[in-house]
PDB file of C-alpha atoms and ligand atoms in Angstrom:
ATOM      1  CA  MET A   1      15.634 -15.958   7.826  1.00 88.00           C
ATOM      2  CA  ASN A   2      12.285 -16.775   6.827  1.00 94.00           C
ATOM      3  CA  VAL A   3       9.046 -14.759   6.760  1.00 97.00           C
ATOM      4  CA  ARG A   4       8.010 -15.498  10.082  1.00 97.00           C
ATOM      5  CA  ASP A   5      11.721 -14.603  11.361  1.00 97.00           C
ATOM      6  CA  LEU A   6      11.585 -11.497   9.211  1.00 98.00           C
ATOM      7  CA  TYR A   7       8.010  -9.845  10.696  1.00 98.00           C
ATOM      8  CA  LYS A   8       9.015 -11.207  14.784  1.00 97.00           C
ATOM      9  CA  ARG A   9      12.888  -9.065  13.623  1.00 97.00           C
ATOM     10  CA  LEU A  10      11.355  -5.950  12.504  1.00 98.00           C
ATOM     11  CA  LEU A  11       8.696  -5.540  14.833  1.00 98.00           C
ATOM     12  CA  SER A  12      11.200  -5.905  17.715  1.00 97.00           C
ATOM     13  CA  TYR A  13      13.158  -3.610  15.457  1.00 98.00           C
ATOM     14  CA  TYR A  14      11.021  -0.671  14.171  1.00 97.00           C
ATOM     15  CA  GLY A  15       7.743  -1.026  16.559  1.00 97.00           C
ATOM     16  CA  PRO A  16       5.016  -1.081  15.833  1.00 96.00           C
ATOM     17  CA  GLN A  17       3.777   1.225  12.586  1.00 95.00           C
ATOM     18  CA  ASN A  18      -0.064   1.774  13.094  1.00 92.00           C
ATOM     19  CA  TRP A  19      -1.001   2.232   8.798  1.00 92.00           C
ATOM     20  CA  TRP A  20      -2.607   3.555   6.691  1.00 90.00           C
ATOM     21  CA  PRO A  21      -1.800   7.289   8.137  1.00 86.00           C
ATOM     22  CA  ALA A  22      -5.795   8.376   7.292  1.00 91.00           C
ATOM     23  CA  GLU A  23      -8.619   9.668   9.122  1.00 92.00           C
ATOM     24  CA  THR A  24     -11.495   6.843   7.176  1.00 96.00           C
ATOM     25  CA  PRO A  25     -11.714   3.730   4.979  1.00 97.00           C
ATOM     26  CA  PHE A  26     -12.413   6.588   1.908  1.00 98.00           C
ATOM     27  CA  GLU A  27      -9.254   8.394   2.670  1.00 98.00           C
ATOM     28  CA  VAL A  28      -7.366   4.985   2.461  1.00 97.00           C
ATOM     29  CA  VAL A  29      -9.164   4.578  -0.436  1.00 98.00           C
ATOM     30  CA  VAL A  30      -8.220   7.878  -1.962  1.00 98.00           C
ATOM     31  CA  GLY A  31      -4.960   7.564  -1.126  1.00 97.00           C
ATOM     32  CA  ALA A  32      -3.871   3.918  -2.568  1.00 97.00           C
ATOM     33  CA  ILE A  33      -4.570   5.286  -5.550  1.00 97.00           C
ATOM     34  CA  LEU A  34      -2.675   8.934  -5.138  1.00 97.00           C
ATOM     35  CA  THR A  35      -0.272   7.158  -4.123  1.00 95.00           C
ATOM     36  CA  GLN A  36       0.757   5.166  -7.225  1.00 92.00           C
ATOM     37  CA  ASN A  37       4.645   5.972  -8.391  1.00 90.00           C
ATOM     38  CA  THR A  38       4.958   8.678  -6.180  1.00 92.00           C
ATOM     39  CA  ALA A  39       6.157   9.604  -2.944  1.00 90.00           C
ATOM     40  CA  TRP A  40       3.380   9.938   0.274  1.00 91.00           C
ATOM     41  CA  ARG A  41       4.657  13.837   1.276  1.00 93.00           C
ATOM     42  CA  ASN A  42       2.734  14.261  -2.099  1.00 96.00           C
ATOM     43  CA  VAL A  43      -0.079  12.443  -1.672  1.00 96.00           C
ATOM     44  CA  GLU A  44      -1.235  14.288   1.531  1.00 96.00           C
ATOM     45  CA  LYS A  45      -1.007  17.801  -0.122  1.00 97.00           C
ATOM     46  CA  ALA A  46      -3.424  16.297  -2.687  1.00 98.00           C
ATOM     47  CA  ILE A  47      -5.710  15.287  -0.163  1.00 98.00           C
ATOM     48  CA  GLU A  48      -5.014  18.129   1.973  1.00 98.00           C
ATOM     49  CA  ASN A  49      -6.217  20.102  -1.523  1.00 98.00           C
ATOM     50  CA  LEU A  50      -9.715  17.882  -1.188  1.00 98.00           C
ATOM     51  CA  LYS A  51     -10.219  18.112   2.425  1.00 97.00           C
ATOM     52  CA  ARG A  52     -10.138  21.860   2.106  1.00 97.00           C
ATOM     53  CA  GLU A  53     -12.668  22.281  -0.848  1.00 97.00           C
ATOM     54  CA  ASP A  54     -14.814  19.699   1.380  1.00 97.00           C
ATOM     55  CA  ILE A  55     -15.190  16.611  -1.724  1.00 97.00           C
ATOM     56  CA  LEU A  56     -13.790  14.000   0.414  1.00 97.00           C
ATOM     57  CA  ASP A  57     -16.548  11.779   0.083  1.00 97.00           C
ATOM     58  CA  PRO A  58     -17.454  10.125  -3.034  1.00 97.00           C
ATOM     59  CA  ALA A  59     -20.418  11.474  -4.151  1.00 97.00           C
ATOM     60  CA  SER A  60     -18.688  14.818  -4.328  1.00 97.00           C
ATOM     61  CA  ILE A  61     -15.752  13.634  -5.848  1.00 98.00           C
ATOM     62  CA  LEU A  62     -17.901  12.501  -8.747  1.00 98.00           C
ATOM     63  CA  GLU A  63     -19.581  15.574  -8.854  1.00 98.00           C
ATOM     64  CA  THR A  64     -16.412  17.615  -8.932  1.00 98.00           C
ATOM     65  CA  PRO A  65     -15.846  18.738 -12.957  1.00 97.00           C
ATOM     66  CA  GLY A  66     -12.663  16.604 -13.860  1.00 97.00           C
ATOM     67  CA  ASP A  67     -10.251  19.521 -14.730  1.00 97.00           C
ATOM     68  CA  VAL A  68     -10.919  21.068 -11.546  1.00 98.00           C
ATOM     69  CA  LEU A  69     -10.395  17.174  -9.457  1.00 98.00           C
ATOM     70  CA  LYS A  70      -6.930  17.435 -11.264  1.00 98.00           C
ATOM     71  CA  GLU A  71      -6.170  20.258 -10.191  1.00 98.00           C
ATOM     72  CA  LEU A  72      -6.538  19.563  -6.546  1.00 98.00           C
ATOM     73  CA  ILE A  73      -5.092  16.221  -7.448  1.00 98.00           C
ATOM     74  CA  ARG A  74      -1.759  17.709  -8.964  1.00 97.00           C
ATOM     75  CA  PRO A  75       0.808  17.496  -6.285  1.00 97.00           C
ATOM     76  CA  ALA A  76       0.438  13.501  -6.573  1.00 97.00           C
ATOM     77  CA  GLY A  77       1.382  13.263 -10.167  1.00 96.00           C
ATOM     78  CA  PHE A  78      -0.077  11.646 -13.314  1.00 97.00           C
ATOM     79  CA  TYR A  79      -2.975  13.433 -12.439  1.00 97.00           C
ATOM     80  CA  ASN A  80      -4.989  13.271 -14.979  1.00 97.00           C
ATOM     81  CA  GLN A  81      -4.798   9.644 -15.098  1.00 97.00           C
ATOM     82  CA  LYS A  82      -5.287   9.888 -11.179  1.00 97.00           C
ATOM     83  CA  ALA A  83      -8.093  11.716 -11.503  1.00 98.00           C
ATOM     84  CA  GLU A  84     -10.017   9.307 -13.765  1.00 97.00           C
ATOM     85  CA  ARG A  85      -9.424   6.827 -11.539  1.00 97.00           C
ATOM     86  CA  LEU A  86     -10.494   8.267  -8.968  1.00 98.00           C
ATOM     87  CA  LYS A  87     -14.004   8.659 -10.527  1.00 98.00           C
ATOM     88  CA  ARG A  88     -14.631   5.265 -11.674  1.00 98.00           C
ATOM     89  CA  VAL A  89     -13.802   3.890  -7.736  1.00 98.00           C
ATOM     90  CA  CYS A  90     -16.410   6.603  -6.482  1.00 98.00           C
ATOM     91  CA  GLN A  91     -18.673   5.767  -9.121  1.00 98.00           C
ATOM     92  CA  LEU A  92     -18.138   1.334  -8.124  1.00 98.00           C
ATOM     93  CA  ILE A  93     -18.621   3.019  -4.684  1.00 98.00           C
ATOM     94  CA  VAL A  94     -21.650   5.032  -5.278  1.00 97.00           C
ATOM     95  CA  GLU A  95     -23.139   1.655  -7.369  1.00 97.00           C
ATOM     96  CA  CYS A  96     -22.684  -0.789  -4.299  1.00 96.00           C
ATOM     97  CA  GLY A  97     -24.889   1.445  -1.976  1.00 96.00           C
ATOM     98  CA  GLY A  98     -21.851   3.250  -0.672  1.00 97.00           C
ATOM     99  CA  LEU A  99     -18.456   1.947   1.364  1.00 97.00           C
ATOM    100  CA  GLU A 100     -19.806  -0.226   3.790  1.00 97.00           C
ATOM    101  CA  GLU A 101     -21.694  -2.430   0.877  1.00 97.00           C
ATOM    102  CA  LEU A 102     -19.094  -2.539  -1.045  1.00 98.00           C
ATOM    103  CA  PHE A 103     -16.848  -4.146   1.586  1.00 98.00           C
ATOM    104  CA  SER A 104     -19.578  -7.013   3.040  1.00 98.00           C
ATOM    105  CA  ARG A 105     -18.599  -9.040   0.704  1.00 97.00           C
ATOM    106  CA  SER A 106     -16.543 -11.507   0.829  1.00 98.00           C
ATOM    107  CA  LEU A 107     -12.495 -11.015   0.324  1.00 98.00           C
ATOM    108  CA  ASN A 108     -12.235 -12.761  -2.675  1.00 98.00           C
ATOM    109  CA  GLU A 109     -15.496 -10.863  -4.604  1.00 98.00           C
ATOM    110  CA  LEU A 110     -13.971  -7.459  -3.389  1.00 98.00           C
ATOM    111  CA  ARG A 111     -10.745  -8.197  -4.382  1.00 98.00           C
ATOM    112  CA  SER A 112     -12.280  -9.036  -8.608  1.00 98.00           C
ATOM    113  CA  THR A 113     -14.511  -6.025  -8.254  1.00 98.00           C
ATOM    114  CA  LEU A 114     -11.619  -3.914  -7.408  1.00 98.00           C
ATOM    115  CA  LEU A 115      -9.650  -5.358  -9.775  1.00 98.00           C
ATOM    116  CA  SER A 116     -12.154  -5.158 -12.401  1.00 97.00           C
ATOM    117  CA  VAL A 117     -12.187  -1.433 -12.373  1.00 97.00           C
ATOM    118  CA  ASN A 118     -10.251   0.338 -14.935  1.00 95.00           C
ATOM    119  CA  GLY A 119      -6.369   1.953 -13.582  1.00 93.00           C
ATOM    120  CA  ILE A 120      -6.505  -0.619 -10.302  1.00 97.00           C
ATOM    121  CA  GLY A 121      -4.380  -3.469 -10.149  1.00 97.00           C
ATOM    122  CA  PRO A 122      -3.313  -5.788  -7.174  1.00 98.00           C
ATOM    123  CA  GLU A 123      -0.999  -3.507  -4.858  1.00 97.00           C
ATOM    124  CA  THR A 124      -3.912  -0.769  -5.010  1.00 97.00           C
ATOM    125  CA  ALA A 125      -6.976  -3.440  -4.741  1.00 98.00           C
ATOM    126  CA  ASP A 126      -5.031  -5.099  -1.274  1.00 98.00           C
ATOM    127  CA  ALA A 127      -4.152  -2.143  -0.161  1.00 98.00           C
ATOM    128  CA  ILE A 128      -7.832  -1.056  -0.616  1.00 98.00           C
ATOM    129  CA  ILE A 129      -8.853  -3.989   1.219  1.00 98.00           C
ATOM    130  CA  LEU A 130      -6.002  -4.396   4.180  1.00 98.00           C
ATOM    131  CA  TYR A 131      -6.188  -0.810   5.140  1.00 98.00           C
ATOM    132  CA  ALA A 132      -9.743   0.862   4.120  1.00 98.00           C
ATOM    133  CA  ALA A 133     -11.989  -2.631   4.741  1.00 98.00           C
ATOM    134  CA  ASN A 134      -9.454  -4.483   6.988  1.00 97.00           C
ATOM    135  CA  LYS A 135      -9.312  -8.150   5.114  1.00 98.00           C
ATOM    136  CA  PRO A 136      -6.635  -9.941   5.448  1.00 98.00           C
ATOM    137  CA  THR A 137      -4.919  -9.948   2.130  1.00 98.00           C
ATOM    138  CA  PHE A 138      -0.938  -9.179   1.988  1.00 98.00           C
ATOM    139  CA  VAL A 139      -0.094  -6.394   0.345  1.00 98.00           C
ATOM    140  CA  VAL A 140       3.320  -6.700  -2.188  1.00 98.00           C
ATOM    141  CA  ASP A 141       5.126  -3.441  -3.606  1.00 96.00           C
ATOM    142  CA  ARG A 142       9.070  -3.247  -4.941  1.00 95.00           C
ATOM    143  CA  TYR A 143      10.237  -2.671  -1.526  1.00 97.00           C
ATOM    144  CA  THR A 144       8.699  -6.370  -0.605  1.00 98.00           C
ATOM    145  CA  HIS A 145      10.763  -7.872  -3.045  1.00 98.00           C
ATOM    146  CA  ARG A 146      13.798  -6.115  -2.433  1.00 98.00           C
ATOM    147  CA  VAL A 147      14.219  -7.018   1.073  1.00 98.00           C
ATOM    148  CA  PHE A 148      13.024 -10.459   0.086  1.00 98.00           C
ATOM    149  CA  THR A 149      15.642 -10.639  -2.399  1.00 98.00           C
ATOM    150  CA  ARG A 150      18.206  -9.515  -0.545  1.00 98.00           C
ATOM    151  CA  LEU A 151      17.385 -11.693   2.561  1.00 98.00           C
ATOM    152  CA  GLY A 152      17.282 -15.146   0.123  1.00 97.00           C
ATOM    153  CA  ILE A 153      14.213 -15.022   1.093  1.00 97.00           C
ATOM    154  CA  TRP A 154      12.466 -15.168  -2.172  1.00 97.00           C
ATOM    155  CA  LYS A 155      14.169 -15.714  -5.576  1.00 95.00           C
ATOM    156  CA  GLY A 156      13.776 -14.637  -8.893  1.00 92.00           C
ATOM    157  CA  GLY A 157      11.831 -11.325 -10.627  1.00 95.00           C
ATOM    158  CA  TYR A 158       8.811  -9.897  -9.931  1.00 96.00           C
ATOM    159  CA  ASP A 159       6.012 -11.663  -9.393  1.00 97.00           C
ATOM    160  CA  TYR A 160       3.033 -10.090  -7.171  1.00 98.00           C
ATOM    161  CA  GLU A 161       0.773 -12.893  -6.519  1.00 98.00           C
ATOM    162  CA  GLY A 162       4.041 -15.446  -5.903  1.00 98.00           C
ATOM    163  CA  ILE A 163       5.193 -12.883  -2.932  1.00 98.00           C
ATOM    164  CA  LYS A 164       1.271 -12.790  -1.754  1.00 98.00           C
ATOM    165  CA  LYS A 165       1.043 -16.406  -1.844  1.00 98.00           C
ATOM    166  CA  LEU A 166       4.299 -16.634  -0.054  1.00 98.00           C
ATOM    167  CA  VAL A 167       3.926 -14.769   2.984  1.00 98.00           C
ATOM    168  CA  GLU A 168       0.209 -15.827   3.005  1.00 98.00           C
ATOM    169  CA  THR A 169       1.421 -19.630   3.251  1.00 98.00           C
ATOM    170  CA  GLU A 170       4.333 -18.928   5.977  1.00 97.00           C
ATOM    171  CA  ILE A 171       1.941 -16.156   8.091  1.00 97.00           C
ATOM    172  CA  SER A 172      -1.925 -17.136   8.478  1.00 96.00           C
ATOM    173  CA  PRO A 173      -4.307 -14.821   7.687  1.00 96.00           C
ATOM    174  CA  ASP A 174      -4.142 -11.768  10.567  1.00 98.00           C
ATOM    175  CA  VAL A 175      -5.454  -8.114   9.331  1.00 98.00           C
ATOM    176  CA  SER A 176      -3.324  -6.155  12.096  1.00 97.00           C
ATOM    177  CA  THR A 177       0.275  -8.638  11.166  1.00 98.00           C
ATOM    178  CA  TYR A 178      -0.543  -8.531   7.513  1.00 98.00           C
ATOM    179  CA  GLN A 179      -0.559  -4.306   8.471  1.00 98.00           C
ATOM    180  CA  GLU A 180       2.271  -3.960  10.129  1.00 98.00           C
ATOM    181  CA  PHE A 181       4.414  -6.438   8.358  1.00 98.00           C
ATOM    182  CA  HIS A 182       3.827  -4.440   4.450  1.00 98.00           C
ATOM    183  CA  ALA A 183       4.367  -0.972   6.433  1.00 97.00           C
ATOM    184  CA  LEU A 184       7.294  -2.846   8.834  1.00 98.00           C
ATOM    185  CA  LEU A 185       9.109  -3.748   5.242  1.00 98.00           C
ATOM    186  CA  ASP A 186       8.785   0.037   3.752  1.00 96.00           C
ATOM    187  CA  GLU A 187      10.198   1.067   6.485  1.00 97.00           C
ATOM    188  CA  HIS A 188      13.190  -0.757   6.415  1.00 98.00           C
ATOM    189  CA  ALA A 189      13.829  -0.313   2.404  1.00 98.00           C
ATOM    190  CA  LYS A 190      13.787   3.790   2.951  1.00 96.00           C
ATOM    191  CA  ARG A 191      15.124   3.499   6.124  1.00 97.00           C
ATOM    192  CA  ILE A 192      18.195   0.948   5.822  1.00 98.00           C
ATOM    193  CA  CYS A 193      17.958  -1.415   3.329  1.00 98.00           C
ATOM    194  CA  ARG A 194      17.656   1.739   0.058  1.00 98.00           C
ATOM    195  CA  LYS A 195      18.711   1.373  -3.197  1.00 97.00           C
ATOM    196  CA  THR A 196      22.019   1.376  -1.862  1.00 97.00           C
ATOM    197  CA  PRO A 197      21.604  -0.286   1.262  1.00 97.00           C
ATOM    198  CA  LEU A 198      23.141   0.916   4.562  1.00 98.00           C
ATOM    199  CA  CYS A 199      24.673  -3.006   5.719  1.00 97.00           C
ATOM    200  CA  GLU A 200      26.674  -1.600   8.716  1.00 97.00           C
ATOM    201  CA  SER A 201      23.321  -0.069  10.435  1.00 96.00           C
ATOM    202  CA  CYS A 202      21.071  -2.947   9.368  1.00 97.00           C
ATOM    203  CA  PRO A 203      19.442  -5.732  12.458  1.00 96.00           C
ATOM    204  CA  PHE A 204      19.825  -8.420   9.560  1.00 97.00           C
ATOM    205  CA  LYS A 205      23.979  -7.470   9.231  1.00 96.00           C
ATOM    206  CA  ASP A 206      24.424 -10.700  10.578  1.00 95.00           C
ATOM    207  CA  VAL A 207      22.242 -12.943   8.447  1.00 95.00           C
ATOM    208  CA  CYS A 208      21.948 -11.840   5.078  1.00 97.00           C
ATOM    209  CA  PRO A 209      23.590 -13.095   2.112  1.00 96.00           C
ATOM    210  CA  SER A 210      23.818  -9.323   0.402  1.00 97.00           C
ATOM    211  CA  VAL A 211      25.205  -8.017   3.069  1.00 96.00           C
ATOM    212  CA  SER A 212      27.811  -5.571   1.835  1.00 91.00           C
ATOM    213  CA  PHE A 213      30.620  -2.925   4.151  1.00 83.00           C
TER     214      PHE A 213
HETATM  215  S1  SF4 B 301      21.834  -6.308   5.321  1.00 79.29           S
HETATM  216 FE1  SF4 B 301      22.349  -4.490   3.793  1.00 79.29          FE
HETATM  217  S2  SF4 B 301      21.189  -5.895   1.839  1.00 79.29           S
HETATM  218 FE2  SF4 B 301      20.641  -6.962   4.095  1.00 79.29          FE
HETATM  219  S3  SF4 B 301      18.614  -6.216   4.744  1.00 79.29           S
HETATM  220 FE3  SF4 B 301      20.271  -5.538   5.982  1.00 79.29          FE
HETATM  221  S4  SF4 B 301      20.538  -3.529   4.420  1.00 79.29           S
HETATM  222 FE4  SF4 B 301      19.115  -5.061   3.456  1.00 79.29          FE
END
């Protein structure tokens, strides 16, 4: 099983996932920060709070007092850190002249700009670039590592840049393919290749070297 075969089989088994669940690119940015270390259902509650208060835009978030912002995003957890990260990203967006201006930068320039923001790591930066800016960078996460390792596609520990490079070498850059592949890997890890895997129901049980039942 190679990376490309895995993508094709995941797509035919689960169908298109059509990520990211958001109405605007800025909502993707906010979701990418809020989803750090928490389940998506908690992020949804926090985003609903921001929408209800009508502050889901960079200028409004910057104007909102820190303690109010923290309370609104509390459902997403780690709300002190996340409020500060949101403010820092909003500051960057405003200083750049808006999200469109920021996203008009080349992929590499945009990535290094996002990574220079305290609290924005490669996974968050790549999620913003892929799903908000629609530029072809692959997003790696712990689910990617779990599935790749069990299927024998990746050997070794969690190496974000190494896994990203492997995917980008085997699948040439394409926004919708990378968007789908990341979403499909998460779906598979959540539904079947869980921490305790449900191998009997797995579409890869015929080829997986880690199959157990
Ligand atoms: S067979 Fe089991 S370990 Fe292998 S990919 Fe499927 S669920 Fe994961």
